[in-house]
CSV table of C-alpha atoms in Angstrom, one decimal:
chain,number,residue,atom,x,y,z
G,1,MET,CA,0.0,-0.4,-0.3
G,2,ILE,CA,1.8,3.4,-0.7
G,3,LEU,CA,1.2,6.2,1.8
G,4,LYS,CA,0.5,9.4,0.7
G,5,LYS,CA,2.5,11.7,1.4
G,6,PRO,CA,-0.1,14.4,3.9
G,7,ARG,CA,-1.0,17.7,2.3
G,8,PHE,CA,-0.2,19.8,5.4
G,9,SER,CA,2.0,19.2,8.5
G,10,TYR,CA,1.7,19.3,11.5
G,11,ARG,CA,2.5,21.8,13.1
G,12,GLN,CA,0.1,23.7,9.9
G,13,PHE,CA,-2.6,22.1,11.7
G,14,LEU,CA,-1.8,22.9,15.5
G,15,ILE,CA,-1.3,26.0,13.9
G,16,GLY,CA,-4.5,26.0,12.3
G,17,SER,CA,-6.2,24.9,14.6
G,18,GLY,CA,-4.9,27.1,17.4
G,19,LEU,CA,-6.1,30.0,15.3
G,20,LEU,CA,-9.8,28.6,14.3
G,21,LEU,CA,-10.0,28.2,18.5
G,22,LEU,CA,-10.0,32.0,19.0
G,23,ILE,CA,-12.2,32.7,16.4
G,24,VAL,CA,-14.6,30.4,17.9
G,25,MET,CA,-13.5,32.0,21.5
G,26,PHE,CA,-14.7,35.5,19.3
G,27,GLY,CA,-17.8,34.8,18.1
G,28,ALA,CA,-19.2,33.0,21.1
G,29,LEU,CA,-18.7,36.3,22.6
G,30,SER,CA,-21.5,37.7,20.8
G,31,VAL,CA,-23.7,34.9,20.6
G,32,GLY,CA,-27.3,34.7,23.3
G,33,ARG,CA,-29.7,35.9,24.4
G,34,TYR,CA,-28.5,39.2,24.3
G,35,PRO,CA,-26.3,39.7,21.3
G,36,LEU,CA,-23.8,41.8,20.9
G,37,SER,CA,-21.5,42.8,18.6
G,38,PHE,CA,-18.0,42.4,17.0
G,39,THR,CA,-17.0,45.8,17.1
G,40,THR,CA,-18.7,46.1,20.8
G,41,ILE,CA,-16.4,43.0,21.4
G,42,SER,CA,-13.4,44.4,19.9
G,43,HIS,CA,-13.5,47.2,22.0
G,44,PHE,CA,-14.0,45.1,25.5
G,45,PHE,CA,-10.5,44.2,24.9
G,46,LEU,CA,-8.9,47.4,23.5
G,47,HIS,CA,-10.3,49.9,26.0
G,48,PRO,CA,-7.9,49.2,28.4
G,49,LEU,CA,-4.9,49.3,26.2
G,50,GLN,CA,-6.7,53.2,25.2
G,51,LEU,CA,-6.8,51.9,21.5
G,52,ALA,CA,-11.0,51.9,22.0
G,53,PRO,CA,-13.7,54.2,22.8
G,54,ALA,CA,-14.9,52.4,25.8
G,55,VAL,CA,-17.5,50.2,26.0
G,56,ALA,CA,-21.4,50.4,28.3
G,57,ALA,CA,-22.0,49.2,31.1
G,58,THR,CA,-24.3,47.1,30.3
G,59,ASP,CA,-22.5,45.1,27.4
G,60,GLN,CA,-19.0,45.3,30.2
G,61,GLN,CA,-21.1,43.0,32.4
G,62,ILE,CA,-21.9,40.4,30.2
G,63,LEU,CA,-19.1,40.1,28.5
G,64,LEU,CA,-17.1,40.2,31.7
G,65,GLU,CA,-19.9,38.3,34.2
G,66,LEU,CA,-21.8,36.3,31.8
G,67,ARG,CA,-19.9,35.1,28.6
G,68,LEU,CA,-16.0,35.0,29.3
G,69,PRO,CA,-15.9,33.3,31.9
G,70,ARG,CA,-18.6,30.7,29.7
G,71,ILE,CA,-16.5,30.4,27.1
G,72,LEU,CA,-12.7,30.2,29.0
G,73,ALA,CA,-15.0,27.0,30.6
G,74,ALA,CA,-16.1,25.4,27.9
G,75,ALA,CA,-12.4,26.0,26.2
G,76,ILE,CA,-10.2,24.8,28.6
G,77,ILE,CA,-13.4,21.6,29.8
G,78,GLY,CA,-13.9,20.0,25.9
G,79,ALA,CA,-9.8,20.1,25.9
G,80,ALA,CA,-9.4,18.4,29.4
G,81,LEU,CA,-11.8,16.0,28.4
G,82,ALA,CA,-10.6,15.5,24.9
G,83,ILE,CA,-7.0,14.8,26.6
G,84,SER,CA,-8.5,12.3,29.0
G,85,GLY,CA,-10.2,10.0,26.4
G,86,THR,CA,-7.1,10.0,23.6
G,87,ALA,CA,-5.1,9.2,26.8
G,88,PHE,CA,-7.1,6.6,28.7
G,89,GLN,CA,-8.0,5.3,25.3
G,90,ALA,CA,-4.4,4.6,24.6
G,91,ILE,CA,-3.6,3.4,27.7
G,92,PHE,CA,-5.7,1.1,27.6
G,93,HIS,CA,-5.8,-0.1,24.1
G,94,ASN,CA,-9.4,0.6,23.8
G,95,PRO,CA,-11.2,2.9,21.1
G,96,LEU,CA,-14.7,3.1,22.6
G,97,VAL,CA,-12.7,3.5,26.0
G,98,SER,CA,-14.5,7.5,27.9
G,99,PRO,CA,-13.3,9.9,30.7
G,100,ASP,CA,-15.4,8.3,32.6
G,101,LEU,CA,-14.3,4.6,33.0
G,102,LEU,CA,-13.1,4.0,36.0
G,103,GLY,CA,-17.0,6.1,37.7
G,104,VAL,CA,-15.2,9.4,37.6
G,105,SER,CA,-17.7,10.5,35.8
G,106,ASN,CA,-21.2,9.1,38.1
G,107,GLY,CA,-19.2,9.3,41.5
G,108,ALA,CA,-18.5,13.5,40.9
G,109,ALA,CA,-21.8,13.6,40.3
G,110,ALA,CA,-22.9,11.6,43.6
G,111,GLY,CA,-20.9,14.0,45.3
G,112,ALA,CA,-22.7,16.6,42.9
G,113,ALA,CA,-25.6,15.1,44.1
G,114,LEU,CA,-25.0,14.7,48.0
G,115,ALA,CA,-23.5,18.1,49.0
G,116,ILE,CA,-27.0,19.6,47.3
G,117,ILE,CA,-29.1,17.5,49.7
G,118,LEU,CA,-26.5,19.2,52.1
G,119,GLY,CA,-27.3,22.7,51.0
G,120,TYR,CA,-24.0,23.4,50.0
G,121,GLN,CA,-23.2,26.1,48.1
G,122,ALA,CA,-21.0,26.2,44.4
G,123,ALA,CA,-18.0,25.8,46.2
G,124,GLY,CA,-19.1,23.3,48.6
G,125,ILE,CA,-21.0,21.5,45.2
G,126,GLN,CA,-17.8,21.9,43.2
G,127,ILE,CA,-16.0,20.2,46.4
G,128,SER,CA,-17.6,17.2,46.9
G,129,ALA,CA,-17.8,16.1,43.1
G,130,PHE,CA,-14.4,16.7,43.1
G,131,ALA,CA,-14.1,14.2,46.1
G,132,GLY,CA,-16.9,11.8,44.8
G,133,GLY,CA,-14.9,11.7,41.8
G,134,LEU,CA,-11.8,10.7,42.9
G,135,LEU,CA,-13.2,7.8,46.4
G,136,ALA,CA,-14.3,6.1,42.6
G,137,VAL,CA,-11.3,5.9,40.9
G,138,LEU,CA,-9.9,4.6,44.5
G,139,ALA,CA,-12.5,2.5,45.3
G,140,ALA,CA,-12.4,1.1,41.6
G,141,VAL,CA,-7.2,0.4,42.3
G,142,SER,CA,-8.7,-0.7,45.1
G,143,ILE,CA,-11.3,-3.9,44.0
G,144,GLN,CA,-8.1,-4.2,40.9
G,145,HIS,CA,-5.1,-4.5,44.1
G,146,PHE,CA,-7.7,-7.0,46.6
G,147,LEU,CA,-8.3,-9.2,43.1
G,148,ASN,CA,-4.4,-9.2,43.3
G,149,SER,CA,-4.5,-8.8,39.2
G,150,ARG,CA,-2.3,-5.3,37.5
G,151,GLY,CA,-4.3,-6.3,34.8
G,152,SER,CA,-6.1,-2.8,33.0
G,153,LEU,CA,-9.0,-4.9,32.1
G,154,THR,CA,-9.5,-6.2,35.6
G,155,LEU,CA,-9.0,-2.3,35.8
G,156,VAL,CA,-11.6,-1.2,33.5
G,157,LEU,CA,-14.3,-4.1,35.2
G,158,ALA,CA,-13.7,-2.9,38.2
G,159,GLY,CA,-14.4,1.0,37.6
G,160,ILE,CA,-17.5,-0.3,35.8
G,161,ILE,CA,-19.0,-1.8,39.2
G,162,ILE,CA,-18.4,1.6,41.1
G,163,SER,CA,-19.6,3.2,38.4
G,164,GLY,CA,-22.8,0.7,38.7
G,165,PHE,CA,-23.2,1.2,42.4
G,166,MET,CA,-22.8,5.5,42.2
G,167,GLN,CA,-25.5,5.8,39.8
G,168,ALA,CA,-27.7,3.4,42.7
G,169,VAL,CA,-26.5,5.8,44.5
G,170,ILE,CA,-27.1,8.8,42.9
G,171,GLY,CA,-30.6,7.6,42.4
G,172,LEU,CA,-30.9,7.3,46.3
G,173,LEU,CA,-30.3,10.7,46.4
G,174,LYS,CA,-32.4,11.6,44.3
G,175,TYR,CA,-35.2,9.6,46.2
G,176,VAL,CA,-34.2,11.7,49.2
G,177,ALA,CA,-34.3,14.7,47.7
G,178,ASP,CA,-36.7,17.5,48.1
G,179,PRO,CA,-39.0,17.5,45.0
G,180,GLU,CA,-39.4,21.2,44.6
G,181,GLN,CA,-35.5,22.8,45.4
G,182,GLN,CA,-32.7,19.8,45.7
G,183,LEU,CA,-34.7,17.4,42.8
G,184,PRO,CA,-34.8,19.6,40.1
G,185,SER,CA,-31.0,20.9,41.2
G,186,ILE,CA,-29.9,16.9,40.8
G,187,THR,CA,-30.7,16.7,38.0
G,188,TYR,CA,-30.0,19.6,35.5
G,189,TRP,CA,-26.7,19.2,37.3
G,190,GLN,CA,-26.5,15.7,35.9
G,191,LEU,CA,-27.5,15.9,32.0
G,192,GLY,CA,-24.2,19.1,32.6
G,193,SER,CA,-24.6,23.4,31.7
G,194,LEU,CA,-22.2,25.6,32.1
G,195,GLU,CA,-24.6,28.2,33.0
G,196,LYS,CA,-22.9,28.4,37.2
G,197,VAL,CA,-19.9,29.6,36.1
G,198,THR,CA,-18.5,32.4,36.8
G,199,LEU,CA,-14.8,33.1,37.7
G,200,SER,CA,-13.7,32.6,41.3
G,201,ASN,CA,-15.2,29.4,40.5
G,202,LEU,CA,-13.8,28.9,37.4
G,203,GLY,CA,-10.1,29.9,39.2
G,204,LEU,CA,-10.7,27.5,41.9
G,205,ASN,CA,-10.9,24.5,39.1
G,206,VAL,CA,-8.1,25.9,37.3
G,207,PRO,CA,-4.9,24.7,39.0
G,208,THR,CA,-5.6,21.5,38.8
G,209,LEU,CA,-6.5,21.8,35.6
G,210,LEU,CA,-3.7,23.3,34.0
G,211,LEU,CA,-1.1,21.2,36.3
G,212,ALA,CA,-3.7,18.3,35.8
G,213,GLY,CA,-2.6,18.6,32.1
G,214,ILE,CA,0.9,19.1,31.5
G,215,VAL,CA,1.4,16.0,32.8
G,216,LEU,CA,-0.3,14.7,30.1
G,217,LEU,CA,1.3,16.7,27.9
G,218,ALA,CA,5.1,15.8,28.8
G,219,PHE,CA,3.7,11.8,29.1
G,220,ARG,CA,2.4,12.2,25.5
G,221,TRP,CA,5.4,10.9,23.8
G,222,ARG,CA,5.5,7.5,26.2
G,223,LEU,CA,2.1,7.0,25.2
G,224,ASN,CA,2.6,5.4,21.4
G,225,LEU,CA,5.2,3.0,23.7
G,226,LEU,CA,2.8,1.7,26.4
G,227,SER,CA,-0.3,1.6,24.1
G,228,LEU,CA,1.8,-1.5,23.0
G,229,ASN,CA,1.4,-4.6,25.1
G,230,GLN,CA,2.7,-5.7,28.3
G,231,LEU,CA,6.2,-7.8,26.5
G,232,GLU,CA,7.1,-5.2,24.4
G,233,ALA,CA,6.7,-2.0,26.3
G,234,THR,CA,9.1,-3.7,28.9
G,235,THR,CA,11.0,-5.3,26.8
G,236,LEU,CA,11.2,-0.8,25.7
G,237,GLY,CA,12.6,0.1,29.2
G,238,ALA,CA,9.3,1.2,30.1
G,239,ASN,CA,8.0,0.8,33.4
G,240,LEU,CA,4.5,0.4,33.1
G,241,LYS,CA,2.9,0.6,36.6
G,242,LEU,CA,4.0,3.4,37.4
G,243,GLU,CA,3.7,5.6,34.3
G,244,GLN,CA,0.6,4.3,33.0
G,245,GLY,CA,-0.7,4.5,36.6
G,246,ILE,CA,0.6,9.2,36.9
G,247,ILE,CA,-1.9,9.1,33.0
G,248,ILE,CA,-4.7,7.2,34.5
G,249,LEU,CA,-4.2,9.7,38.1
G,250,CYS,CA,-3.5,12.6,35.4
G,251,ALA,CA,-7.1,11.9,33.3
G,252,THR,CA,-8.5,10.8,36.1
G,253,VAL,CA,-8.0,14.9,37.9
G,254,LEU,CA,-8.4,16.2,34.4
G,255,THR,CA,-12.2,14.9,34.3
G,256,ALA,CA,-12.9,15.5,37.6
G,257,SER,CA,-12.1,18.3,37.7
G,258,ALA,CA,-14.0,19.0,34.6
G,259,VAL,CA,-17.3,17.8,35.7
G,260,CYS,CA,-16.9,19.5,38.4
G,261,LEU,CA,-17.7,22.6,36.5
G,262,SER,CA,-19.7,21.9,33.9
G,263,GLY,CA,-21.6,18.5,35.5
G,264,THR,CA,-22.1,15.2,33.0
G,265,ILE,CA,-21.4,15.9,29.6
G,266,GLY,CA,-20.5,12.7,27.7
G,267,TRP,CA,-18.8,11.6,24.5
G,268,ILE,CA,-16.5,14.3,23.9
G,269,GLY,CA,-14.1,12.5,25.5
G,270,LEU,CA,-14.6,9.1,23.2
G,271,VAL,CA,-15.7,10.9,19.3
G,272,VAL,CA,-12.6,13.7,19.1
G,273,PRO,CA,-10.1,11.9,19.7
G,274,HIS,CA,-11.2,9.9,17.0
G,275,ALA,CA,-11.5,13.1,15.0
G,276,ALA,CA,-8.2,14.2,15.6
G,277,ARG,CA,-6.3,10.2,15.2
G,278,LEU,CA,-8.5,10.5,12.0
G,279,VAL,CA,-7.3,14.0,10.4
G,280,ILE,CA,-4.0,13.3,12.3
G,281,GLY,CA,-2.8,9.7,12.3
G,282,GLN,CA,-2.3,6.5,15.2
G,283,ASN,CA,1.0,8.4,16.7
G,284,ASN,CA,-0.7,10.1,20.3
G,285,ALA,CA,2.4,12.0,20.7
G,286,LYS,CA,0.2,14.3,17.8
G,287,ALA,CA,-3.0,12.8,18.6
G,288,LEU,CA,-3.0,14.0,21.7
G,289,PRO,CA,-2.7,18.1,22.0
G,290,LEU,CA,-4.5,18.2,18.4
G,291,ALA,CA,-7.7,16.7,20.1
G,292,GLY,CA,-7.3,19.4,23.3
G,293,ILE,CA,-8.4,21.7,20.3
G,294,PHE,CA,-11.0,20.5,19.3
G,295,GLY,CA,-12.3,19.3,22.2
G,296,ALA,CA,-12.1,23.0,22.5
G,297,ILE,CA,-13.4,24.4,19.2
G,298,PHE,CA,-16.8,21.6,20.0
G,299,LEU,CA,-17.6,22.2,23.5
G,300,LEU,CA,-17.3,25.7,22.4
G,301,LEU,CA,-19.7,25.3,19.4
G,302,LEU,CA,-22.2,23.3,21.4
G,303,ASP,CA,-22.9,25.5,24.4
G,304,SER,CA,-23.3,28.8,21.7
G,305,LEU,CA,-26.0,27.1,20.4
G,306,ALA,CA,-27.4,25.5,24.0
G,307,ARG,CA,-27.4,29.8,24.5
G,308,SER,CA,-29.5,30.2,21.3
G,309,LEU,CA,-31.5,27.6,20.5
G,310,SER,CA,-33.9,28.7,22.6
G,311,ALA,CA,-35.7,31.7,25.7
G,312,GLY,CA,-34.3,28.6,27.9
G,313,GLU,CA,-31.1,26.9,28.0
G,314,ILE,CA,-30.3,23.6,26.5
G,315,PRO,CA,-28.1,21.1,29.3
G,316,LEU,CA,-25.0,19.7,27.1
G,317,GLY,CA,-26.0,16.5,27.8
G,318,ILE,CA,-28.5,16.6,25.6
G,319,LEU,CA,-27.1,18.2,22.5
G,320,THR,CA,-23.4,16.3,23.2
G,321,GLY,CA,-26.1,13.3,22.9
G,322,PHE,CA,-28.3,14.2,19.9
G,323,ILE,CA,-24.6,15.8,17.9
G,324,GLY,CA,-22.1,13.1,19.4
G,325,THR,CA,-23.9,10.0,18.1
G,326,PRO,CA,-24.2,10.9,14.3
G,327,LEU,CA,-20.9,12.1,14.7
G,328,PHE,CA,-19.1,9.3,16.0
G,329,VAL,CA,-21.1,7.1,13.3
G,330,TRP,CA,-19.3,8.9,11.0
G,331,LEU,CA,-16.2,8.8,12.3
G,332,LEU,CA,-16.1,4.9,12.0
G,333,LEU,CA,-17.4,4.8,8.8
G,334,LYS,CA,-14.7,7.4,7.8
G,335,LYS,CA,-11.7,5.4,9.2
G,336,ARG,CA,-14.1,2.7,7.9
G,337,VAL,CA,-13.5,4.0,4.6
G,338,THR,CA,-9.8,5.1,5.2
G,339,PHE,CA,-7.3,2.4,6.5
G,340,VAL,CA,-9.3,-0.9,5.4
């Protein structure tokens, strides 16, 4: 088989995707039930440099308190879920793996539901969700250790067990929740939304997201090696237990931190890594950063639709399901046509 030379280099793809991300972020600032012109947005950013006139107080408030935190959160969360999905798929040798593999999403949802029932505010709900996600992963790893198995399949099965248990916990908490106030909050949080993101709670989670993301980007060169079978990877000098542990931990922290901010958002960590590999090939070292950019763009576009399609905001979990399903089918068909 003759391999065709790519029309664009990896660097060109990366730069082009980065520029597209900036354009989408700029466009997303203007979209919503209260649209803003590009001129107003440009003046908002240029005025502190004395290069443009001042923006009306109402427009400033909308941009600074509502739109900007939300758009930054969409970009960061989309990138985090996509990077986590790429890392998990490489580590577990399974293209159908998603970031909530080890029960992170359901654990975080259970933690958030408990905090809502206890009457915690936004910061308390986020901390409880993060703790629930990490507790779920710790339980899955403990099951693997108890079974005295080092295989990745055992860890996946343990994650499925914990995820099912956390779903039962969520069901119990919804059953005892106040149907007037608490139950709608739990249900809406499970469906995923960026409506309640502020600069303060964004700042609370960004350091953790950045640290875990930087570590995964630093380890992206090892993903190709770790995606080999155990004997080949060990022969080539990989410390499987240590390196896989670091990558799984960082991917889990990324997922838990993202779920803390937005609630449960599916499909991004499953679909976007396939889109990145379709463009750049099976090299995980190159696919990981590209998937992060694609994930940020994808969630930004979905969030813009969520804020614009109706008078009330559509939960992101609904949109990702309706759009992610046909997109994933198309990607599978495209990969079949391309590689078979």
